[in-house]
PDB file of N, CA, C and O in Angstrom:
ATOM      1  N   MET A   1      -2.396  13.682 -26.674  1.00 69.00           N
ATOM      2  CA  MET A   1      -2.399  12.650 -27.689  1.00 69.00           C
ATOM      3  C   MET A   1      -1.277  11.661 -27.370  1.00 69.00           C
ATOM      4  O   MET A   1      -0.195  12.032 -26.971  1.00 69.00           O
ATOM      5  N   VAL A   2      -1.550  10.401 -27.592  1.00 69.00           N
ATOM      6  CA  VAL A   2      -0.589   9.344 -27.319  1.00 69.00           C
ATOM      7  C   VAL A   2       0.289   9.169 -28.558  1.00 69.00           C
ATOM      8  O   VAL A   2      -0.208   8.853 -29.626  1.00 69.00           O
ATOM      9  N   ARG A   3       1.593   9.361 -28.386  1.00 80.00           N
ATOM     10  CA  ARG A   3       2.488   9.306 -29.540  1.00 80.00           C
ATOM     11  C   ARG A   3       3.440   8.117 -29.520  1.00 80.00           C
ATOM     12  O   ARG A   3       3.890   7.684 -30.557  1.00 80.00           O
ATOM     13  N   ASP A   4       3.772   7.603 -28.362  1.00 81.00           N
ATOM     14  CA  ASP A   4       4.751   6.535 -28.257  1.00 81.00           C
ATOM     15  C   ASP A   4       4.077   5.165 -28.404  1.00 81.00           C
ATOM     16  O   ASP A   4       2.930   4.976 -27.984  1.00 81.00           O
ATOM     17  N   VAL A   5       4.793   4.232 -28.992  1.00 80.00           N
ATOM     18  CA  VAL A   5       4.244   2.889 -29.205  1.00 80.00           C
ATOM     19  C   VAL A   5       3.917   2.217 -27.876  1.00 80.00           C
ATOM     20  O   VAL A   5       2.879   1.561 -27.741  1.00 80.00           O
ATOM     21  N   LEU A   6       4.781   2.375 -26.887  1.00 81.00           N
ATOM     22  CA  LEU A   6       4.522   1.753 -25.587  1.00 81.00           C
ATOM     23  C   LEU A   6       3.284   2.344 -24.923  1.00 81.00           C
ATOM     24  O   LEU A   6       2.528   1.627 -24.268  1.00 81.00           O
ATOM     25  N   ASP A   7       3.056   3.636 -25.084  1.00 80.00           N
ATOM     26  CA  ASP A   7       1.835   4.247 -24.550  1.00 80.00           C
ATOM     27  C   ASP A   7       0.604   3.696 -25.259  1.00 80.00           C
ATOM     28  O   ASP A   7      -0.422   3.427 -24.637  1.00 80.00           O
ATOM     29  N   ARG A   8       0.703   3.516 -26.560  1.00 83.00           N
ATOM     30  CA  ARG A   8      -0.424   2.955 -27.311  1.00 83.00           C
ATOM     31  C   ARG A   8      -0.726   1.532 -26.859  1.00 83.00           C
ATOM     32  O   ARG A   8      -1.892   1.150 -26.717  1.00 83.00           O
ATOM     33  N   LEU A   9       0.330   0.742 -26.651  1.00 82.00           N
ATOM     34  CA  LEU A   9       0.118  -0.621 -26.155  1.00 82.00           C
ATOM     35  C   LEU A   9      -0.505  -0.604 -24.766  1.00 82.00           C
ATOM     36  O   LEU A   9      -1.336  -1.452 -24.439  1.00 82.00           O
ATOM     37  N   HIS A  10      -0.086   0.358 -23.956  1.00 82.00           N
ATOM     38  CA  HIS A  10      -0.627   0.473 -22.599  1.00 82.00           C
ATOM     39  C   HIS A  10      -2.133   0.718 -22.633  1.00 82.00           C
ATOM     40  O   HIS A  10      -2.872   0.188 -21.805  1.00 82.00           O
ATOM     41  N   PHE A  11      -2.599   1.515 -23.577  1.00 84.00           N
ATOM     42  CA  PHE A  11      -4.028   1.795 -23.680  1.00 84.00           C
ATOM     43  C   PHE A  11      -4.786   0.708 -24.436  1.00 84.00           C
ATOM     44  O   PHE A  11      -5.974   0.513 -24.227  1.00 84.00           O
ATOM     45  N   LEU A  12      -4.113  -0.025 -25.316  1.00 80.00           N
ATOM     46  CA  LEU A  12      -4.774  -1.030 -26.131  1.00 80.00           C
ATOM     47  C   LEU A  12      -4.991  -2.347 -25.396  1.00 80.00           C
ATOM     48  O   LEU A  12      -5.987  -3.040 -25.618  1.00 80.00           O
ATOM     49  N   THR A  13      -4.082  -2.710 -24.507  1.00 82.00           N
ATOM     50  CA  THR A  13      -4.150  -4.004 -23.833  1.00 82.00           C
ATOM     51  C   THR A  13      -5.446  -4.214 -23.060  1.00 82.00           C
ATOM     52  O   THR A  13      -6.083  -5.265 -23.199  1.00 82.00           O
ATOM     53  N   PRO A  14      -5.909  -3.274 -22.230  1.00 81.00           N
ATOM     54  CA  PRO A  14      -7.180  -3.517 -21.527  1.00 81.00           C
ATOM     55  C   PRO A  14      -8.376  -3.660 -22.472  1.00 81.00           C
ATOM     56  O   PRO A  14      -9.300  -4.419 -22.184  1.00 81.00           O
ATOM     57  N   VAL A  15      -8.327  -2.975 -23.596  1.00 78.00           N
ATOM     58  CA  VAL A  15      -9.439  -3.059 -24.538  1.00 78.00           C
ATOM     59  C   VAL A  15      -9.540  -4.462 -25.121  1.00 78.00           C
ATOM     60  O   VAL A  15     -10.618  -5.061 -25.160  1.00 78.00           O
ATOM     61  N   THR A  16      -8.402  -5.006 -25.553  1.00 76.00           N
ATOM     62  CA  THR A  16      -8.449  -6.342 -26.153  1.00 76.00           C
ATOM     63  C   THR A  16      -8.617  -7.429 -25.112  1.00 76.00           C
ATOM     64  O   THR A  16      -9.150  -8.494 -25.413  1.00 76.00           O
ATOM     65  N   SER A  17      -8.150  -7.188 -23.891  1.00 81.00           N
ATOM     66  CA  SER A  17      -8.223  -8.213 -22.857  1.00 81.00           C
ATOM     67  C   SER A  17      -9.562  -8.245 -22.130  1.00 81.00           C
ATOM     68  O   SER A  17      -9.990  -9.299 -21.680  1.00 81.00           O
ATOM     69  N   LEU A  18     -10.201  -7.111 -21.986  1.00 84.00           N
ATOM     70  CA  LEU A  18     -11.420  -7.045 -21.192  1.00 84.00           C
ATOM     71  C   LEU A  18     -12.651  -6.638 -21.996  1.00 84.00           C
ATOM     72  O   LEU A  18     -13.688  -7.291 -21.922  1.00 84.00           O
ATOM     73  N   ALA A  19     -12.540  -5.582 -22.767  1.00 85.00           N
ATOM     74  CA  ALA A  19     -13.717  -5.053 -23.454  1.00 85.00           C
ATOM     75  C   ALA A  19     -14.217  -5.966 -24.565  1.00 85.00           C
ATOM     76  O   ALA A  19     -15.426  -6.165 -24.707  1.00 85.00           O
ATOM     77  N   ALA A  20     -13.311  -6.528 -25.355  1.00 84.00           N
ATOM     78  CA  ALA A  20     -13.739  -7.390 -26.463  1.00 84.00           C
ATOM     79  C   ALA A  20     -14.500  -8.622 -25.975  1.00 84.00           C
ATOM     80  O   ALA A  20     -15.558  -8.946 -26.535  1.00 84.00           O
ATOM     81  N   PRO A  21     -14.021  -9.339 -24.941  1.00 86.00           N
ATOM     82  CA  PRO A  21     -14.832 -10.460 -24.456  1.00 86.00           C
ATOM     83  C   PRO A  21     -16.187 -10.036 -23.895  1.00 86.00           C
ATOM     84  O   PRO A  21     -17.180 -10.757 -24.066  1.00 86.00           O
ATOM     85  N   LEU A  22     -16.248  -8.882 -23.259  1.00 89.00           N
ATOM     86  CA  LEU A  22     -17.539  -8.413 -22.744  1.00 89.00           C
ATOM     87  C   LEU A  22     -18.505  -8.081 -23.874  1.00 89.00           C
ATOM     88  O   LEU A  22     -19.689  -8.419 -23.809  1.00 89.00           O
ATOM     89  N   VAL A  23     -18.003  -7.437 -24.922  1.00 90.00           N
ATOM     90  CA  VAL A  23     -18.858  -7.132 -26.076  1.00 90.00           C
ATOM     91  C   VAL A  23     -19.292  -8.424 -26.763  1.00 90.00           C
ATOM     92  O   VAL A  23     -20.456  -8.574 -27.148  1.00 90.00           O
ATOM     93  N   GLY A  24     -18.362  -9.369 -26.901  1.00 89.00           N
ATOM     94  CA  GLY A  24     -18.710 -10.659 -27.511  1.00 89.00           C
ATOM     95  C   GLY A  24     -19.752 -11.410 -26.711  1.00 89.00           C
ATOM     96  O   GLY A  24     -20.677 -12.002 -27.275  1.00 89.00           O
ATOM     97  N   ALA A  25     -19.617 -11.400 -25.393  1.00 89.00           N
ATOM     98  CA  ALA A  25     -20.603 -12.073 -24.546  1.00 89.00           C
ATOM     99  C   ALA A  25     -21.969 -11.405 -24.661  1.00 89.00           C
ATOM    100  O   ALA A  25     -22.999 -12.099 -24.714  1.00 89.00           O
ATOM    101  N   SER A  26     -21.993 -10.094 -24.723  1.00 92.00           N
ATOM    102  CA  SER A  26     -23.284  -9.405 -24.853  1.00 92.00           C
ATOM    103  C   SER A  26     -23.924  -9.686 -26.209  1.00 92.00           C
ATOM    104  O   SER A  26     -25.142  -9.846 -26.294  1.00 92.00           O
ATOM    105  N   LEU A  27     -23.115  -9.767 -27.258  1.00 90.00           N
ATOM    106  CA  LEU A  27     -23.671 -10.112 -28.570  1.00 90.00           C
ATOM    107  C   LEU A  27     -24.196 -11.544 -28.582  1.00 90.00           C
ATOM    108  O   LEU A  27     -25.230 -11.828 -29.203  1.00 90.00           O
ATOM    109  N   ALA A  28     -23.497 -12.445 -27.904  1.00 90.00           N
ATOM    110  CA  ALA A  28     -23.956 -13.829 -27.841  1.00 90.00           C
ATOM    111  C   ALA A  28     -25.285 -13.937 -27.108  1.00 90.00           C
ATOM    112  O   ALA A  28     -26.179 -14.677 -27.526  1.00 90.00           O
ATOM    113  N   VAL A  29     -25.431 -13.187 -26.022  1.00 92.00           N
ATOM    114  CA  VAL A  29     -26.695 -13.203 -25.280  1.00 92.00           C
ATOM    115  C   VAL A  29     -27.812 -12.585 -26.108  1.00 92.00           C
ATOM    116  O   VAL A  29     -28.938 -13.086 -26.145  1.00 92.00           O
ATOM    117  N   ALA A  30     -27.506 -11.511 -26.817  1.00 92.00           N
ATOM    118  CA  ALA A  30     -28.530 -10.826 -27.608  1.00 92.00           C
ATOM    119  C   ALA A  30     -28.986 -11.667 -28.802  1.00 92.00           C
ATOM    120  O   ALA A  30     -30.170 -11.640 -29.160  1.00 92.00           O
ATOM    121  N   ASN A  31     -28.064 -12.435 -29.408  1.00 88.00           N
ATOM    122  CA  ASN A  31     -28.417 -13.217 -30.598  1.00 88.00           C
ATOM    123  C   ASN A  31     -29.028 -14.570 -30.282  1.00 88.00           C
ATOM    124  O   ASN A  31     -29.675 -15.164 -31.139  1.00 88.00           O
ATOM    125  N   GLY A  32     -28.809 -15.074 -29.087  1.00 89.00           N
ATOM    126  CA  GLY A  32     -29.250 -16.432 -28.798  1.00 89.00           C
ATOM    127  C   GLY A  32     -28.274 -17.412 -29.426  1.00 89.00           C
ATOM    128  O   GLY A  32     -27.305 -17.032 -30.074  1.00 89.00           O
ATOM    129  N   TRP A  33     -28.500 -18.705 -29.219  1.00 89.00           N
ATOM    130  CA  TRP A  33     -27.547 -19.685 -29.721  1.00 89.00           C
ATOM    131  C   TRP A  33     -27.799 -19.958 -31.193  1.00 89.00           C
ATOM    132  O   TRP A  33     -28.874 -20.378 -31.600  1.00 89.00           O
ATOM    133  N   SER A  34     -26.772 -19.715 -32.026  1.00 90.00           N
ATOM    134  CA  SER A  34     -26.836 -19.977 -33.462  1.00 90.00           C
ATOM    135  C   SER A  34     -25.418 -20.092 -33.984  1.00 90.00           C
ATOM    136  O   SER A  34     -24.450 -19.981 -33.237  1.00 90.00           O
ATOM    137  N   ALA A  35     -25.291 -20.287 -35.283  1.00 92.00           N
ATOM    138  CA  ALA A  35     -23.960 -20.371 -35.890  1.00 92.00           C
ATOM    139  C   ALA A  35     -23.232 -19.028 -35.779  1.00 92.00           C
ATOM    140  O   ALA A  35     -22.015 -18.986 -35.592  1.00 92.00           O
ATOM    141  N   THR A  36     -23.965 -17.950 -35.869  1.00 88.00           N
ATOM    142  CA  THR A  36     -23.372 -16.622 -35.716  1.00 88.00           C
ATOM    143  C   THR A  36     -22.790 -16.443 -34.323  1.00 88.00           C
ATOM    144  O   THR A  36     -21.692 -15.901 -34.162  1.00 88.00           O
ATOM    145  N   THR A  37     -23.492 -16.918 -33.324  1.00 91.00           N
ATOM    146  CA  THR A  37     -23.007 -16.824 -31.950  1.00 91.00           C
ATOM    147  C   THR A  37     -21.731 -17.638 -31.777  1.00 91.00           C
ATOM    148  O   THR A  37     -20.791 -17.203 -31.110  1.00 91.00           O
ATOM    149  N   ALA A  38     -21.677 -18.810 -32.390  1.00 92.00           N
ATOM    150  CA  ALA A  38     -20.464 -19.625 -32.306  1.00 92.00           C
ATOM    151  C   ALA A  38     -19.282 -18.907 -32.945  1.00 92.00           C
ATOM    152  O   ALA A  38     -18.170 -18.945 -32.413  1.00 92.00           O
ATOM    153  N   GLN A  39     -19.506 -18.244 -34.061  1.00 93.00           N
ATOM    154  CA  GLN A  39     -18.440 -17.485 -34.710  1.00 93.00           C
ATOM    155  C   GLN A  39     -17.990 -16.308 -33.850  1.00 93.00           C
ATOM    156  O   GLN A  39     -16.798 -16.013 -33.759  1.00 93.00           O
ATOM    157  N   ILE A  40     -18.935 -15.638 -33.228  1.00 90.00           N
ATOM    158  CA  ILE A  40     -18.601 -14.524 -32.337  1.00 90.00           C
ATOM    159  C   ILE A  40     -17.751 -15.020 -31.171  1.00 90.00           C
ATOM    160  O   ILE A  40     -16.719 -14.429 -30.845  1.00 90.00           O
ATOM    161  N   LEU A  41     -18.167 -16.110 -30.551  1.00 90.00           N
ATOM    162  CA  LEU A  41     -17.427 -16.637 -29.407  1.00 90.00           C
ATOM    163  C   LEU A  41     -16.040 -17.136 -29.807  1.00 90.00           C
ATOM    164  O   LEU A  41     -15.071 -16.947 -29.059  1.00 90.00           O
ATOM    165  N   LEU A  42     -15.911 -17.741 -30.977  1.00 93.00           N
ATOM    166  CA  LEU A  42     -14.607 -18.182 -31.462  1.00 93.00           C
ATOM    167  C   LEU A  42     -13.680 -16.981 -31.679  1.00 93.00           C
ATOM    168  O   LEU A  42     -12.511 -17.008 -31.279  1.00 93.00           O
ATOM    169  N   THR A  43     -14.207 -15.936 -32.274  1.00 90.00           N
ATOM    170  CA  THR A  43     -13.419 -14.724 -32.491  1.00 90.00           C
ATOM    171  C   THR A  43     -12.987 -14.108 -31.170  1.00 90.00           C
ATOM    172  O   THR A  43     -11.836 -13.682 -31.019  1.00 90.00           O
ATOM    173  N   VAL A  44     -13.881 -14.066 -30.209  1.00 89.00           N
ATOM    174  CA  VAL A  44     -13.567 -13.495 -28.898  1.00 89.00           C
ATOM    175  C   VAL A  44     -12.492 -14.317 -28.198  1.00 89.00           C
ATOM    176  O   VAL A  44     -11.555 -13.760 -27.615  1.00 89.00           O
ATOM    177  N   VAL A  45     -12.582 -15.632 -28.261  1.00 89.00           N
ATOM    178  CA  VAL A  45     -11.580 -16.486 -27.622  1.00 89.00           C
ATOM    179  C   VAL A  45     -10.216 -16.300 -28.282  1.00 89.00           C
ATOM    180  O   VAL A  45      -9.190 -16.169 -27.593  1.00 89.00           O
ATOM    181  N   LEU A  46     -10.183 -16.272 -29.610  1.00 89.00           N
ATOM    182  CA  LEU A  46      -8.913 -16.060 -30.304  1.00 89.00           C
ATOM    183  C   LEU A  46      -8.313 -14.699 -29.973  1.00 89.00           C
ATOM    184  O   LEU A  46      -7.101 -14.563 -29.781  1.00 89.00           O
ATOM    185  N   LEU A  47      -9.141 -13.685 -29.909  1.00 85.00           N
ATOM    186  CA  LEU A  47      -8.663 -12.347 -29.568  1.00 85.00           C
ATOM    187  C   LEU A  47      -8.168 -12.295 -28.129  1.00 85.00           C
ATOM    188  O   LEU A  47      -7.134 -11.680 -27.843  1.00 85.00           O
ATOM    189  N   ALA A  48      -8.854 -12.956 -27.227  1.00 83.00           N
ATOM    190  CA  ALA A  48      -8.446 -12.957 -25.817  1.00 83.00           C
ATOM    191  C   ALA A  48      -7.131 -13.697 -25.615  1.00 83.00           C
ATOM    192  O   ALA A  48      -6.339 -13.343 -24.747  1.00 83.00           O
ATOM    193  N   ILE A  49      -6.876 -14.716 -26.420  1.00 86.00           N
ATOM    194  CA  ILE A  49      -5.632 -15.480 -26.295  1.00 86.00           C
ATOM    195  C   ILE A  49      -4.489 -14.780 -27.029  1.00 86.00           C
ATOM    196  O   ILE A  49      -3.397 -14.619 -26.490  1.00 86.00           O
ATOM    197  N   ALA A  50      -4.731 -14.373 -28.255  1.00 86.00           N
ATOM    198  CA  ALA A  50      -3.658 -13.828 -29.087  1.00 86.00           C
ATOM    199  C   ALA A  50      -3.328 -12.375 -28.771  1.00 86.00           C
ATOM    200  O   ALA A  50      -2.177 -11.958 -28.936  1.00 86.00           O
ATOM    201  N   GLY A  51      -4.290 -11.599 -28.322  1.00 83.00           N
ATOM    202  CA  GLY A  51      -4.057 -10.174 -28.081  1.00 83.00           C
ATOM    203  C   GLY A  51      -2.937  -9.880 -27.099  1.00 83.00           C
ATOM    204  O   GLY A  51      -1.972  -9.179 -27.443  1.00 83.00           O
ATOM    205  N   PRO A  52      -2.991 -10.382 -25.879  1.00 83.00           N
ATOM    206  CA  PRO A  52      -1.912 -10.109 -24.926  1.00 83.00           C
ATOM    207  C   PRO A  52      -0.555 -10.664 -25.360  1.00 83.00           C
ATOM    208  O   PRO A  52       0.478 -10.039 -25.104  1.00 83.00           O
ATOM    209  N   VAL A  53      -0.558 -11.800 -26.043  1.00 87.00           N
ATOM    210  CA  VAL A  53       0.709 -12.378 -26.510  1.00 87.00           C
ATOM    211  C   VAL A  53       1.343 -11.478 -27.565  1.00 87.00           C
ATOM    212  O   VAL A  53       2.547 -11.181 -27.517  1.00 87.00           O
ATOM    213  N   LEU A  54       0.550 -11.012 -28.520  1.00 87.00           N
ATOM    214  CA  LEU A  54       1.073 -10.132 -29.561  1.00 87.00           C
ATOM    215  C   LEU A  54       1.517  -8.788 -28.997  1.00 87.00           C
ATOM    216  O   LEU A  54       2.534  -8.233 -29.427  1.00 87.00           O
ATOM    217  N   GLU A  55       0.783  -8.258 -28.039  1.00 86.00           N
ATOM    218  CA  GLU A  55       1.157  -6.980 -27.443  1.00 86.00           C
ATOM    219  C   GLU A  55       2.443  -7.108 -26.635  1.00 86.00           C
ATOM    220  O   GLU A  55       3.300  -6.222 -26.665  1.00 86.00           O
ATOM    221  N   SER A  56       2.616  -8.225 -25.942  1.00 86.00           N
ATOM    222  CA  SER A  56       3.847  -8.462 -25.194  1.00 86.00           C
ATOM    223  C   SER A  56       5.034  -8.611 -26.137  1.00 86.00           C
ATOM    224  O   SER A  56       6.119  -8.063 -25.880  1.00 86.00           O
ATOM    225  N   ALA A  57       4.852  -9.337 -27.219  1.00 88.00           N
ATOM    226  CA  ALA A  57       5.928  -9.517 -28.192  1.00 88.00           C
ATOM    227  C   ALA A  57       6.297  -8.194 -28.852  1.00 88.00           C
ATOM    228  O   ALA A  57       7.481  -7.908 -29.075  1.00 88.00           O
ATOM    229  N   THR A  58       5.314  -7.363 -29.145  1.00 87.00           N
ATOM    230  CA  THR A  58       5.585  -6.059 -29.733  1.00 87.00           C
ATOM    231  C   THR A  58       6.368  -5.178 -28.773  1.00 87.00           C
ATOM    232  O   THR A  58       7.343  -4.524 -29.157  1.00 87.00           O
ATOM    233  N   GLY A  59       5.972  -5.159 -27.511  1.00 86.00           N
ATOM    234  CA  GLY A  59       6.679  -4.369 -26.507  1.00 86.00           C
ATOM    235  C   GLY A  59       8.098  -4.844 -26.299  1.00 86.00           C
ATOM    236  O   GLY A  59       9.031  -4.050 -26.173  1.00 86.00           O
ATOM    237  N   ARG A  60       8.304  -6.169 -26.272  1.00 87.00           N
ATOM    238  CA  ARG A  60       9.661  -6.717 -26.091  1.00 87.00           C
ATOM    239  C   ARG A  60      10.545  -6.384 -27.291  1.00 87.00           C
ATOM    240  O   ARG A  60      11.711  -6.040 -27.137  1.00 87.00           O
ATOM    241  N   THR A  61      10.007  -6.498 -28.492  1.00 88.00           N
ATOM    242  CA  THR A  61      10.778  -6.164 -29.691  1.00 88.00           C
ATOM    243  C   THR A  61      11.182  -4.705 -29.688  1.00 88.00           C
ATOM    244  O   THR A  61      12.330  -4.364 -30.004  1.00 88.00           O
ATOM    245  N   LEU A  62      10.267  -3.830 -29.317  1.00 87.00           N
ATOM    246  CA  LEU A  62      10.581  -2.407 -29.249  1.00 87.00           C
ATOM    247  C   LEU A  62      11.643  -2.135 -28.184  1.00 87.00           C
ATOM    248  O   LEU A  62      12.566  -1.352 -28.403  1.00 87.00           O
ATOM    249  N   ALA A  63      11.543  -2.799 -27.036  1.00 85.00           N
ATOM    250  CA  ALA A  63      12.539  -2.622 -25.979  1.00 85.00           C
ATOM    251  C   ALA A  63      13.909  -3.124 -26.432  1.00 85.00           C
ATOM    252  O   ALA A  63      14.935  -2.514 -26.101  1.00 85.00           O
ATOM    253  N   GLN A  64      13.953  -4.198 -27.202  1.00 87.00           N
ATOM    254  CA  GLN A  64      15.220  -4.687 -27.727  1.00 87.00           C
ATOM    255  C   GLN A  64      15.810  -3.709 -28.736  1.00 87.00           C
ATOM    256  O   GLN A  64      17.014  -3.477 -28.749  1.00 87.00           O
ATOM    257  N   GLN A  65      14.980  -3.116 -29.573  1.00 87.00           N
ATOM    258  CA  GLN A  65      15.463  -2.142 -30.552  1.00 87.00           C
ATOM    259  C   GLN A  65      16.006  -0.893 -29.876  1.00 87.00           C
ATOM    260  O   GLN A  65      16.968  -0.301 -30.342  1.00 87.00           O
ATOM    261  N   ARG A  66      15.388  -0.488 -28.774  1.00 84.00           N
ATOM    262  CA  ARG A  66      15.837   0.705 -28.053  1.00 84.00           C
ATOM    263  C   ARG A  66      17.005   0.421 -27.122  1.00 84.00           C
ATOM    264  O   ARG A  66      17.559   1.330 -26.535  1.00 84.00           O
ATOM    265  N   GLY A  67      17.345  -0.848 -26.957  1.00 81.00           N
ATOM    266  CA  GLY A  67      18.476  -1.200 -26.095  1.00 81.00           C
ATOM    267  C   GLY A  67      18.127  -1.307 -24.628  1.00 81.00           C
ATOM    268  O   GLY A  67      19.015  -1.395 -23.787  1.00 81.00           O
ATOM    269  N   VAL A  68      16.853  -1.302 -24.279  1.00 81.00           N
ATOM    270  CA  VAL A  68      16.428  -1.418 -22.895  1.00 81.00           C
ATOM    271  C   VAL A  68      16.608  -2.847 -22.397  1.00 81.00           C
ATOM    272  O   VAL A  68      16.997  -3.075 -21.251  1.00 81.00           O
ATOM    273  N   VAL A  69      16.316  -3.798 -23.264  1.00 79.00           N
ATOM    274  CA  VAL A  69      16.432  -5.220 -22.954  1.00 79.00           C
ATOM    275  C   VAL A  69      17.465  -5.814 -23.909  1.00 79.00           C
ATOM    276  O   VAL A  69      17.480  -5.481 -25.089  1.00 79.00           O
ATOM    277  N   ALA A  70      18.313  -6.674 -23.379  1.00 81.00           N
ATOM    278  CA  ALA A  70      19.320  -7.307 -24.237  1.00 81.00           C
ATOM    279  C   ALA A  70      18.654  -8.215 -25.259  1.00 81.00           C
ATOM    280  O   ALA A  70      17.721  -8.951 -24.933  1.00 81.00           O
ATOM    281  N   ALA A  71      19.142  -8.141 -26.475  1.00 77.00           N
ATOM    282  CA  ALA A  71      18.602  -9.002 -27.536  1.00 77.00           C
ATOM    283  C   ALA A  71      19.065 -10.424 -27.304  1.00 77.00           C
ATOM    284  O   ALA A  71      20.210 -10.670 -26.937  1.00 77.00           O
ATOM    285  N   GLU A  72      18.172 -11.359 -27.504  1.00 75.00           N
ATOM    286  CA  GLU A  72      18.509 -12.766 -27.327  1.00 75.00           C
ATOM    287  C   GLU A  72      19.186 -13.274 -28.592  1.00 75.00           C
ATOM    288  O   GLU A  72      18.758 -12.993 -29.703  1.00 75.00           O
ATOM    289  N   GLU A  73      20.257 -14.036 -28.411  1.00 63.00           N
ATOM    290  CA  GLU A  73      20.962 -14.609 -29.545  1.00 63.00           C
ATOM    291  C   GLU A  73      20.731 -16.111 -29.569  1.00 63.00           C
ATOM    292  O   GLU A  73      20.802 -16.768 -28.529  1.00 63.00           O
ATOM    293  N   PRO A  74      20.446 -16.666 -30.739  1.00 57.00           N
ATOM    294  CA  PRO A  74      20.245 -18.126 -30.805  1.00 57.00           C
ATOM    295  C   PRO A  74      21.559 -18.849 -30.533  1.00 57.00           C
ATOM    296  O   PRO A  74      22.623 -18.386 -30.909  1.00 57.00           O
ATOM    297  N   GLU A  75      21.458 -19.986 -29.883  1.00 52.00           N
ATOM    298  CA  GLU A  75      22.669 -20.756 -29.565  1.00 52.00           C
ATOM    299  C   GLU A  75      22.962 -21.796 -30.589  1.00 52.00           C
ATOM    300  O   GLU A  75      22.186 -22.285 -31.273  1.00 52.00           O
TER     301      GLU A  75
END
């Protein structure tokens, strides 16, 4: 069982980066072009853009809390 946050992020990143767009593309092909397909594609694009950014930010924050990476101080 995966217990650490970094391990969970390690397993979650490929799912949001690769599997979600593939599922969205297959749903778009299955539904044909409609308003529903546009909503599916918009959701997939937002997930593909925001997913890796949020996962990277979560990992960096955790590393800063654990003292692995120096915390950035505003100037």
